Tab-separated table of N, CA and C and ligand atoms in Angstrom:
chain	number	residue	atom	x	y	z
A	13	MET	N	-69.900	21.947	2.883
A	13	MET	CA	-68.727	21.746	1.996
A	13	MET	C	-68.751	22.781	0.868
A	14	GLU	N	-67.616	23.380	0.613
A	14	GLU	CA	-67.504	24.350	-0.471
A	14	GLU	C	-66.824	23.710	-1.673
A	15	GLY	N	-67.249	24.146	-2.836
A	15	GLY	CA	-66.625	23.648	-4.065
A	15	GLY	C	-65.180	24.116	-4.153
A	16	PRO	N	-64.413	23.437	-4.982
A	16	PRO	CA	-63.011	23.816	-5.103
A	16	PRO	C	-62.807	25.185	-5.747
A	17	ARG	N	-63.725	25.630	-6.591
A	17	ARG	CA	-63.556	26.923	-7.253
A	17	ARG	C	-64.514	27.940	-6.675
A	18	LYS	N	-64.284	28.274	-5.433
A	18	LYS	CA	-65.124	29.246	-4.742
A	18	LYS	C	-65.030	30.604	-5.441
A	19	ARG	N	-66.183	31.205	-5.691
A	19	ARG	CA	-66.210	32.535	-6.321
A	19	ARG	C	-65.950	33.601	-5.285
A	20	TRP	N	-65.205	34.580	-5.704
A	20	TRP	CA	-64.963	35.698	-4.810
A	20	TRP	C	-66.124	36.666	-4.876
A	21	PRO	N	-66.419	37.338	-3.767
A	21	PRO	CA	-67.481	38.354	-3.820
A	21	PRO	C	-67.077	39.473	-4.776
A	22	ARG	N	-68.056	40.081	-5.382
A	22	ARG	CA	-67.795	41.166	-6.318
A	22	ARG	C	-66.963	42.274	-5.677
A	23	GLY	N	-66.081	42.860	-6.478
A	23	GLY	CA	-65.302	43.989	-5.970
A	23	GLY	C	-64.057	43.581	-5.220
A	24	GLU	N	-63.844	42.266	-5.057
A	24	GLU	CA	-62.613	41.848	-4.376
A	24	GLU	C	-61.507	41.640	-5.391
A	25	THR	N	-60.443	41.015	-4.950
A	25	THR	CA	-59.253	40.926	-5.796
A	25	THR	C	-59.382	39.926	-6.939
A	26	ALA	N	-60.439	39.139	-6.919
A	26	ALA	CA	-60.519	38.100	-7.938
A	26	ALA	C	-60.775	38.686	-9.321
A	27	VAL	N	-60.385	37.942	-10.310
A	27	VAL	CA	-60.576	38.335	-11.694
A	27	VAL	C	-61.740	37.523	-12.223
A	28	GLU	N	-62.549	38.133	-13.011
A	28	GLU	CA	-63.696	37.434	-13.569
A	28	GLU	C	-63.234	36.200	-14.334
A	29	GLY	N	-63.817	35.072	-14.036
A	29	GLY	CA	-63.484	33.856	-14.758
A	29	GLY	C	-62.203	33.186	-14.298
A	30	GLY	N	-61.537	33.731	-13.304
A	30	GLY	CA	-60.290	33.116	-12.850
A	30	GLY	C	-60.136	33.276	-11.367
A	31	GLU	N	-59.006	32.791	-10.849
A	31	GLU	CA	-58.809	32.984	-9.428
A	31	GLU	C	-57.860	34.162	-9.196
A	32	ALA	N	-57.881	34.702	-8.003
A	32	ALA	CA	-57.025	35.832	-7.685
A	32	ALA	C	-55.585	35.411	-7.893
A	33	ARG	N	-54.814	36.320	-8.400
A	33	ARG	CA	-53.430	35.996	-8.676
A	33	ARG	C	-52.551	36.706	-7.671
A	34	ILE	N	-51.613	35.970	-7.097
A	34	ILE	CA	-50.681	36.579	-6.161
A	34	ILE	C	-49.426	36.950	-6.948
A	35	TRP	N	-49.123	38.222	-7.021
A	35	TRP	CA	-47.966	38.683	-7.779
A	35	TRP	C	-46.720	38.673	-6.902
A	36	PRO	N	-45.580	38.326	-7.480
A	36	PRO	CA	-44.350	38.470	-6.693
A	36	PRO	C	-44.131	39.951	-6.346
A	37	HIS	N	-43.471	40.203	-5.237
A	37	HIS	CA	-43.351	41.593	-4.766
A	37	HIS	C	-42.701	42.511	-5.796
A	38	TRP	N	-41.779	41.958	-6.599
A	38	TRP	CA	-41.008	42.814	-7.513
A	38	TRP	C	-41.763	43.252	-8.751
A	39	VAL	N	-43.014	42.844	-8.939
A	39	VAL	CA	-43.766	43.348	-10.095
A	39	VAL	C	-44.820	44.378	-9.684
A	40	ARG	N	-44.947	44.639	-8.392
A	40	ARG	CA	-46.138	45.366	-7.944
A	40	ARG	C	-46.184	46.845	-8.305
A	41	SER	N	-45.040	47.486	-8.437
A	41	SER	CA	-45.058	48.897	-8.837
A	41	SER	C	-43.790	49.198	-9.615
A	42	LEU	N	-43.807	50.317	-10.321
A	42	LEU	CA	-42.609	50.719	-11.067
A	42	LEU	C	-41.421	50.852	-10.118
A	43	GLY	N	-41.684	51.420	-8.926
A	43	GLY	CA	-40.606	51.622	-7.951
A	43	GLY	C	-39.920	50.324	-7.564
A	44	VAL	N	-40.693	49.307	-7.210
A	44	VAL	CA	-40.062	48.044	-6.793
A	44	VAL	C	-39.406	47.340	-7.983
A	45	MET	N	-39.978	47.512	-9.178
A	45	MET	CA	-39.352	46.917	-10.357
A	45	MET	C	-37.980	47.526	-10.610
A	46	ILE	N	-37.892	48.835	-10.444
A	46	ILE	CA	-36.609	49.513	-10.643
A	46	ILE	C	-35.603	49.039	-9.583
A	47	GLU	N	-36.051	49.000	-8.313
A	47	GLU	CA	-35.170	48.550	-7.222
A	47	GLU	C	-34.676	47.132	-7.483
A	48	ALA	N	-35.574	46.272	-7.956
A	48	ALA	CA	-35.244	44.859	-8.141
A	48	ALA	C	-34.498	44.614	-9.457
A	49	ARG	N	-34.298	45.667	-10.242
A	49	ARG	CA	-33.680	45.545	-11.573
A	49	ARG	C	-34.407	44.508	-12.428
A	50	ALA	N	-35.712	44.546	-12.367
A	50	ALA	CA	-36.518	43.614	-13.154
A	50	ALA	C	-36.341	43.921	-14.643
A	51	GLN	N	-36.427	42.864	-15.438
A	51	GLN	CA	-36.340	42.996	-16.893
A	51	GLN	C	-37.758	43.102	-17.426
A	52	VAL	N	-38.140	44.269	-17.917
A	52	VAL	CA	-39.520	44.484	-18.348
A	52	VAL	C	-39.552	44.770	-19.845
A	53	ARG	N	-40.499	44.142	-20.527
A	53	ARG	CA	-40.638	44.335	-21.973
A	53	ARG	C	-42.116	44.480	-22.301
A	54	PHE	N	-42.363	45.175	-23.434
A	54	PHE	CA	-43.693	45.156	-24.019
A	54	PHE	C	-43.687	44.009	-25.028
A	55	ALA	N	-44.690	43.141	-24.978
A	55	ALA	CA	-44.749	41.989	-25.874
A	55	ALA	C	-45.877	42.197	-26.872
A	56	CYS	N	-45.540	42.254	-28.159
A	56	CYS	CA	-46.577	42.441	-29.177
A	56	CYS	C	-47.112	41.083	-29.613
A	57	PRO	N	-48.415	40.860	-29.457
A	57	PRO	CA	-48.994	39.563	-29.829
A	57	PRO	C	-49.079	39.393	-31.345
A	58	ALA	N	-49.048	40.505	-32.106
A	58	ALA	CA	-49.197	40.414	-33.562
A	58	ALA	C	-47.841	40.169	-34.229
A	59	CYS	N	-46.851	41.010	-33.954
A	59	CYS	CA	-45.567	40.807	-34.638
A	59	CYS	C	-44.606	39.994	-33.771
A	60	LYS	N	-45.048	39.583	-32.582
A	60	LYS	CA	-44.264	38.711	-31.707
A	60	LYS	C	-42.857	39.256	-31.467
A	61	ARG	N	-42.812	40.537	-31.175
A	61	ARG	CA	-41.544	41.143	-30.823
A	61	ARG	C	-41.632	41.720	-29.427
A	62	LEU	N	-40.460	41.846	-28.817
A	62	LEU	CA	-40.385	42.440	-27.485
A	62	LEU	C	-39.728	43.806	-27.602
A	63	TYR	N	-40.265	44.757	-26.889
A	63	TYR	CA	-39.703	46.099	-26.893
A	63	TYR	C	-39.299	46.482	-25.485
A	64	ASP	N	-38.163	47.160	-25.393
A	64	ASP	CA	-37.706	47.640	-24.088
A	64	ASP	C	-38.703	48.616	-23.481
A	65	VAL	N	-38.768	48.603	-22.183
A	65	VAL	CA	-39.611	49.548	-21.456
A	65	VAL	C	-38.689	50.355	-20.556
A	66	ASP	N	-38.738	51.675	-20.701
A	66	ASP	CA	-37.884	52.538	-19.891
A	66	ASP	C	-38.601	52.832	-18.575
A	67	LEU	N	-38.315	51.990	-17.583
A	67	LEU	CA	-39.021	52.102	-16.297
A	67	LEU	C	-38.766	53.447	-15.628
A	68	ALA	N	-37.533	53.931	-15.731
A	68	ALA	CA	-37.196	55.186	-15.052
A	68	ALA	C	-38.020	56.341	-15.621
A	69	SER	N	-38.126	56.418	-16.971
A	69	SER	CA	-38.910	57.496	-17.581
A	69	SER	C	-40.390	57.358	-17.252
A	70	LEU	N	-40.851	56.114	-17.266
A	70	LEU	CA	-42.255	55.857	-16.957
A	70	LEU	C	-42.579	56.266	-15.518
A	71	ALA	N	-41.631	55.992	-14.612
A	71	ALA	CA	-41.837	56.349	-13.202
A	71	ALA	C	-41.885	57.869	-13.025
A	72	LEU	N	-41.100	58.588	-13.836
A	72	LEU	CA	-41.142	60.056	-13.758
A	72	LEU	C	-42.507	60.570	-14.214
A	73	LEU	N	-43.060	59.885	-15.209
A	73	LEU	CA	-44.322	60.299	-15.804
A	73	LEU	C	-45.511	59.914	-14.930
A	74	LYS	N	-45.496	58.656	-14.439
A	74	LYS	CA	-46.668	58.097	-13.773
A	74	LYS	C	-46.528	57.989	-12.261
A	75	GLY	N	-45.317	58.109	-11.763
A	75	GLY	CA	-45.078	57.929	-10.331
A	75	GLY	C	-44.617	56.515	-10.044
A	76	ARG	N	-43.837	56.354	-8.978
A	76	ARG	CA	-43.243	55.054	-8.674
A	76	ARG	C	-44.256	54.038	-8.160
A	77	GLU	N	-45.424	54.496	-7.749
A	77	GLU	CA	-46.444	53.571	-7.235
A	77	GLU	C	-47.268	52.956	-8.360
A	78	TRP	N	-47.144	53.505	-9.540
A	78	TRP	CA	-47.928	53.033	-10.698
A	78	TRP	C	-47.516	51.610	-11.039
A	79	THR	N	-48.440	50.834	-11.558
A	79	THR	CA	-48.120	49.445	-11.890
A	79	THR	C	-48.367	49.149	-13.362
A	80	LEU	N	-47.607	48.231	-13.895
A	80	LEU	CA	-47.803	47.774	-15.281
A	80	LEU	C	-48.730	46.564	-15.340
A	81	VAL	N	-49.104	46.040	-14.161
A	81	VAL	CA	-49.997	44.879	-14.135
A	81	VAL	C	-51.350	45.286	-14.717
A	82	ASP	N	-51.830	44.485	-15.671
A	82	ASP	CA	-53.115	44.706	-16.340
A	82	ASP	C	-53.169	45.946	-17.231
A	83	ARG	N	-51.985	46.533	-17.535
A	83	ARG	CA	-51.975	47.648	-18.490
A	83	ARG	C	-51.811	47.093	-19.903
A	84	ARG	N	-52.293	47.870	-20.846
A	84	ARG	CA	-52.069	47.562	-22.253
A	84	ARG	C	-51.293	48.696	-22.878
A	85	ALA	N	-50.619	48.406	-23.973
A	85	ALA	CA	-49.956	49.449	-24.735
A	85	ALA	C	-50.039	49.068	-26.198
A	86	ARG	N	-49.682	50.016	-27.066
A	86	ARG	CA	-49.694	49.777	-28.506
A	86	ARG	C	-48.290	49.425	-28.966
A	87	CYS	N	-48.204	48.481	-29.891
A	87	CYS	CA	-46.922	48.102	-30.474
A	87	CYS	C	-46.292	49.333	-31.129
A	88	LYS	N	-44.953	49.432	-30.990
A	88	LYS	CA	-44.255	50.594	-31.534
A	88	LYS	C	-44.010	50.487	-33.038
A	89	ALA	N	-44.149	49.292	-33.596
A	89	ALA	CA	-43.913	49.149	-35.033
A	89	ALA	C	-44.988	49.930	-35.778
A	90	SER	N	-44.581	50.821	-36.683
A	90	SER	CA	-45.535	51.787	-37.247
A	90	SER	C	-46.643	51.118	-38.051
A	91	ARG	N	-46.376	49.939	-38.650
A	91	ARG	CA	-47.438	49.293	-39.409
A	91	ARG	C	-48.141	48.192	-38.619
A	92	CYS	N	-47.866	48.108	-37.327
A	92	CYS	CA	-48.494	47.076	-36.510
A	92	CYS	C	-49.519	47.714	-35.571
A	93	ARG	N	-49.001	48.397	-34.555
A	93	ARG	CA	-49.863	49.115	-33.598
A	93	ARG	C	-50.855	48.218	-32.872
A	94	ALA	N	-50.569	46.921	-32.813
A	94	ALA	CA	-51.461	46.015	-32.092
A	94	ALA	C	-51.408	46.328	-30.596
A	95	SER	N	-52.465	45.986	-29.911
A	95	SER	CA	-52.530	46.191	-28.469
A	95	SER	C	-51.912	44.981	-27.775
A	96	GLY	N	-51.017	45.246	-26.838
A	96	GLY	CA	-50.351	44.136	-26.163
A	96	GLY	C	-50.175	44.394	-24.683
A	97	ARG	N	-49.530	43.432	-24.053
A	97	ARG	CA	-49.316	43.473	-22.607
A	97	ARG	C	-47.833	43.613	-22.300
A	98	PHE	N	-47.561	43.746	-21.007
A	98	PHE	CA	-46.184	43.803	-20.547
A	98	PHE	C	-45.780	42.472	-19.938
A	99	VAL	N	-44.518	42.121	-20.103
A	99	VAL	CA	-43.966	40.930	-19.459
A	99	VAL	C	-42.765	41.372	-18.634
A	100	ALA	N	-42.463	40.608	-17.594
A	100	ALA	CA	-41.340	40.965	-16.733
A	100	ALA	C	-40.653	39.708	-16.230
A	101	ALA	N	-39.355	39.812	-16.006
A	101	ALA	CA	-38.579	38.712	-15.429
A	101	ALA	C	-37.720	39.288	-14.311
A	102	ALA	N	-37.468	38.477	-13.299
A	102	ALA	CA	-36.693	38.948	-12.151
A	102	ALA	C	-35.245	39.211	-12.537
A	103	ALA	N	-34.754	38.518	-13.561
A	103	ALA	CA	-33.384	38.694	-14.034
A	103	ALA	C	-33.324	38.196	-15.464
A	104	GLY	N	-32.198	38.465	-16.131
A	104	GLY	CA	-32.058	38.103	-17.538
A	104	GLY	C	-32.200	36.623	-17.810
A	105	ASP	N	-31.875	35.785	-16.808
A	105	ASP	CA	-31.949	34.339	-17.028
A	105	ASP	C	-33.173	33.714	-16.369
A	106	GLN	N	-34.151	34.548	-15.993
A	106	GLN	CA	-35.384	34.040	-15.383
A	106	GLN	C	-36.527	34.134	-16.386
A	107	PRO	N	-37.502	33.211	-16.320
A	107	PRO	CA	-38.599	33.256	-17.292
A	107	PRO	C	-39.492	34.479	-17.110
A	108	PHE	N	-40.080	34.898	-18.225
A	108	PHE	CA	-41.000	36.038	-18.196
A	108	PHE	C	-42.322	35.666	-17.543
A	109	LEU	N	-42.901	36.631	-16.867
A	109	LEU	CA	-44.283	36.540	-16.377
A	109	LEU	C	-45.106	37.522	-17.198
A	110	LEU	N	-46.328	37.147	-17.527
A	110	LEU	CA	-47.223	38.086	-18.197
A	110	LEU	C	-47.892	38.946	-17.132
A	111	LEU	N	-47.813	40.269	-17.298
A	111	LEU	CA	-48.381	41.159	-16.288
A	111	LEU	C	-49.867	41.404	-16.550
A	112	SER	N	-50.625	40.330	-16.568
A	112	SER	CA	-52.066	40.409	-16.725
A	112	SER	C	-52.683	39.313	-15.879
A	113	ALA	N	-53.664	39.690	-15.088
A	113	ALA	CA	-54.292	38.704	-14.211
A	113	ALA	C	-55.265	37.818	-14.973
A	114	SER	N	-55.730	38.262	-16.137
A	114	SER	CA	-56.794	37.529	-16.816
A	114	SER	C	-56.312	36.734	-18.023
A	115	GLU	N	-55.050	36.911	-18.412
A	115	GLU	CA	-54.546	36.207	-19.587
A	115	GLU	C	-53.344	35.378	-19.191
A	116	ARG	N	-53.065	34.347	-20.007
A	116	ARG	CA	-51.866	33.580	-19.737
A	116	ARG	C	-50.788	33.922	-20.752
A	117	LEU	N	-49.555	33.611	-20.344
A	117	LEU	CA	-48.413	33.904	-21.198
A	117	LEU	C	-48.614	33.235	-22.552
A	118	PRO	N	-48.457	33.986	-23.660
A	118	PRO	CA	-48.653	33.353	-24.971
A	118	PRO	C	-47.592	32.280	-25.232
A	119	ASP	N	-47.965	31.319	-26.090
A	119	ASP	CA	-47.067	30.195	-26.364
A	119	ASP	C	-45.677	30.637	-26.828
A	120	TRP	N	-45.618	31.690	-27.643
A	120	TRP	CA	-44.317	32.093	-28.174
A	120	TRP	C	-43.393	32.654	-27.093
A	121	LEU	N	-43.943	32.890	-25.893
A	121	LEU	CA	-43.093	33.387	-24.807
A	121	LEU	C	-42.981	32.403	-23.650
A	122	THR	N	-43.659	31.267	-23.763
A	122	THR	CA	-43.637	30.312	-22.659
A	122	THR	C	-42.220	29.791	-22.449
A	123	GLY	N	-41.721	29.959	-21.250
A	123	GLY	CA	-40.377	29.502	-20.912
A	123	GLY	C	-39.267	30.428	-21.390
A	124	ALA	N	-39.638	31.492	-22.125
A	124	ALA	CA	-38.609	32.401	-22.645
A	124	ALA	C	-38.041	33.275	-21.540
A	125	ARG	N	-36.774	33.589	-21.663
A	125	ARG	CA	-36.112	34.475	-20.709
A	125	ARG	C	-35.635	35.710	-21.468
A	126	PRO	N	-35.422	36.838	-20.776
A	126	PRO	CA	-34.951	38.043	-21.482
A	126	PRO	C	-33.692	37.766	-22.302
A	127	SER	N	-32.785	36.942	-21.764
A	127	SER	CA	-31.529	36.696	-22.474
A	127	SER	C	-31.743	35.961	-23.796
A	128	ASP	N	-32.858	35.207	-23.912
A	128	ASP	CA	-33.141	34.509	-25.173
A	128	ASP	C	-33.502	35.477	-26.289
A	129	HIS	N	-33.899	36.674	-25.921
A	129	HIS	CA	-34.355	37.635	-26.912
A	129	HIS	C	-33.343	38.742	-27.152
A	130	GLU	N	-32.105	38.481	-26.786
A	130	GLU	CA	-31.039	39.446	-27.043
A	130	GLU	C	-30.130	38.869	-28.118
A	131	PRO	N	-29.494	39.734	-28.906
A	131	PRO	CA	-28.533	39.204	-29.874
A	131	PRO	C	-27.399	38.496	-29.141
A	132	PRO	N	-26.776	37.468	-29.763
A	132	PRO	CA	-25.756	36.688	-29.065
A	132	PRO	C	-24.574	37.521	-28.589
A	133	HIS	N	-24.196	38.551	-29.347
A	133	HIS	CA	-23.074	39.380	-28.918
A	133	HIS	C	-23.456	40.840	-28.958
A	134	SER	N	-23.265	41.519	-27.846
A	134	SER	CA	-23.563	42.940	-27.848
A	134	SER	C	-22.312	43.756	-28.163
A	135	GLU	N	-21.127	43.101	-28.168
A	135	GLU	CA	-19.890	43.837	-28.446
A	135	GLU	C	-19.823	44.172	-29.932
A	136	PRO	N	-19.139	45.271	-30.278
A	136	PRO	CA	-18.975	45.569	-31.700
A	136	PRO	C	-18.103	44.504	-32.348
A	137	PRO	N	-18.265	44.265	-33.661
A	137	PRO	CA	-17.460	43.234	-34.311
A	137	PRO	C	-15.972	43.570	-34.235
A	138	THR	N	-15.156	42.537	-34.153
A	138	THR	CA	-13.712	42.730	-34.052
A	138	THR	C	-13.175	43.241	-35.393
A	139	PRO	N	-12.337	44.283	-35.397
A	139	PRO	CA	-11.744	44.738	-36.660
A	139	PRO	C	-10.815	43.661	-37.225
A	140	PRO	N	-10.539	43.674	-38.522
A	140	PRO	CA	-9.668	42.645	-39.090
A	140	PRO	C	-8.269	42.698	-38.484
A	141	ALA	N	-7.612	41.546	-38.450
A	141	ALA	CA	-6.269	41.473	-37.844
A	141	ALA	C	-5.284	42.327	-38.639
A	142	PRO	N	-4.482	43.155	-37.945
A	142	PRO	CA	-3.463	43.941	-38.662
A	142	PRO	C	-2.402	43.009	-39.247
A	143	PRO	N	-1.657	43.463	-40.258
A	143	PRO	CA	-0.636	42.610	-40.867
A	143	PRO	C	0.349	42.087	-39.830
A	144	GLY	N	0.667	40.820	-39.908
A	144	GLY	CA	1.658	40.230	-39.001
A	144	GLY	C	1.056	39.628	-37.744
A	145	VAL	N	-0.220	39.936	-37.449
A	145	VAL	CA	-0.851	39.403	-36.234
A	145	VAL	C	-1.578	38.105	-36.587
A	146	ASP	N	-1.391	37.093	-35.745
A	146	ASP	CA	-2.067	35.811	-35.945
A	146	ASP	C	-3.584	36.028	-35.923
A	147	PRO	N	-4.276	35.773	-37.032
A	147	PRO	CA	-5.723	36.082	-37.087
A	147	PRO	C	-6.560	35.307	-36.081
A	148	VAL	N	-6.109	34.097	-35.729
A	148	VAL	CA	-6.887	33.308	-34.760
A	148	VAL	C	-6.786	33.935	-33.376
A	149	ARG	N	-5.568	34.267	-32.944
A	149	ARG	CA	-5.401	34.902	-31.637
A	149	ARG	C	-6.114	36.254	-31.615
A	150	TRP	N	-6.072	36.964	-32.745
A	150	TRP	CA	-6.752	38.265	-32.857
A	150	TRP	C	-8.256	38.099	-32.654
A	151	ALA	N	-8.823	37.063	-33.287
A	151	ALA	CA	-10.268	36.831	-33.184
A	151	ALA	C	-10.684	36.513	-31.747
A	152	TYR	N	-9.778	35.879	-31.008
A	152	TYR	CA	-10.124	35.512	-29.627
A	152	TYR	C	-9.793	36.611	-28.621
A	153	ALA	N	-9.123	37.669	-29.068
A	153	ALA	CA	-8.792	38.773	-28.153
A	153	ALA	C	-10.091	39.456	-27.728
A	154	ARG	N	-10.336	39.523	-26.431
A	154	ARG	CA	-11.615	40.013	-25.937
A	154	ARG	C	-11.621	41.518	-25.689
A	155	ASP	N	-10.458	42.127	-25.572
A	155	ASP	CA	-10.452	43.545	-25.231
A	155	ASP	C	-9.297	44.269	-25.915
A	156	ASP	N	-9.338	45.575	-25.847
A	156	ASP	CA	-8.321	46.409	-26.501
A	156	ASP	C	-6.921	46.140	-25.988
A	157	ARG	N	-6.797	45.858	-24.683
A	157	ARG	CA	-5.465	45.631	-24.101
A	157	ARG	C	-4.805	44.424	-24.764
A	158	THR	N	-5.595	43.341	-24.903
A	158	THR	CA	-5.060	42.129	-25.535
A	158	THR	C	-4.688	42.421	-26.980
A	159	ARG	N	-5.531	43.172	-27.667
A	159	ARG	CA	-5.241	43.481	-29.083
A	159	ARG	C	-3.970	44.303	-29.210
A	160	LYS	N	-3.800	45.284	-28.309
A	160	LYS	CA	-2.580	46.115	-28.343
A	160	LYS	C	-1.348	45.251	-28.117
A	161	ARG	N	-1.488	44.265	-27.189
A	161	ARG	CA	-0.355	43.396	-26.898
A	161	ARG	C	0.007	42.572	-28.135
A	162	LEU	N	-1.021	42.073	-28.840
A	162	LEU	CA	-0.775	41.271	-30.046
A	162	LEU	C	-0.066	42.105	-31.122
A	163	VAL	N	-0.472	43.370	-31.241
A	163	VAL	CA	0.172	44.257	-32.228
A	163	VAL	C	1.630	44.488	-31.840
A	164	ARG	N	1.880	44.721	-30.542
A	164	ARG	CA	3.267	44.923	-30.062
A	164	ARG	C	4.120	43.695	-30.371
A	165	GLU	N	3.554	42.495	-30.083
A	165	GLU	CA	4.292	41.251	-30.319
A	165	GLU	C	4.597	41.074	-31.810
A	166	ALA	N	3.629	41.449	-32.660
A	166	ALA	CA	3.806	41.279	-34.111
A	166	ALA	C	4.930	42.184	-34.620
A	167	ARG	N	5.064	43.378	-33.987
A	167	ARG	CA	6.124	44.302	-34.412
A	167	ARG	C	7.479	43.835	-33.921
A	168	GLY	N	7.470	42.904	-32.963
A	168	GLY	CA	8.712	42.349	-32.448
A	168	GLY	C	9.363	43.333	-31.508
B	212	LIG	ZN1	-46.475	44.580	-33.290
């Protein structure tokens, strides 16, 4: 009978102190991450901020076979520079995975999705309503075409 926590022989895929981790296919290399449109961020454990990772530029530098799993990087904040890991999600509404076989996702990121860390609106703020235009309808106008129509209607 073998114990439930069988140790892997040295040099195999297992991580010291833990069990081997099976990664989803879309995290295995920069190339597959780009193909899968994975959402990848650098997560700073000190200032608890997420930074965008330019996968395309990284792939040009390191090659598409390179992986972010178990890599570390330095925080970009000039007064922080803490060492951190990368996190990735399959899509904006999917939870992040920590790309480290030996560490678990920190509490501040548990259950977090890329969309939770984006500002609520990426559109530029709406300009003030021109004279004669109903300000409520103006505020709800989602695009330039609607705004132009409201201006035309206001001019009669
Ligand atoms: Zn930082």
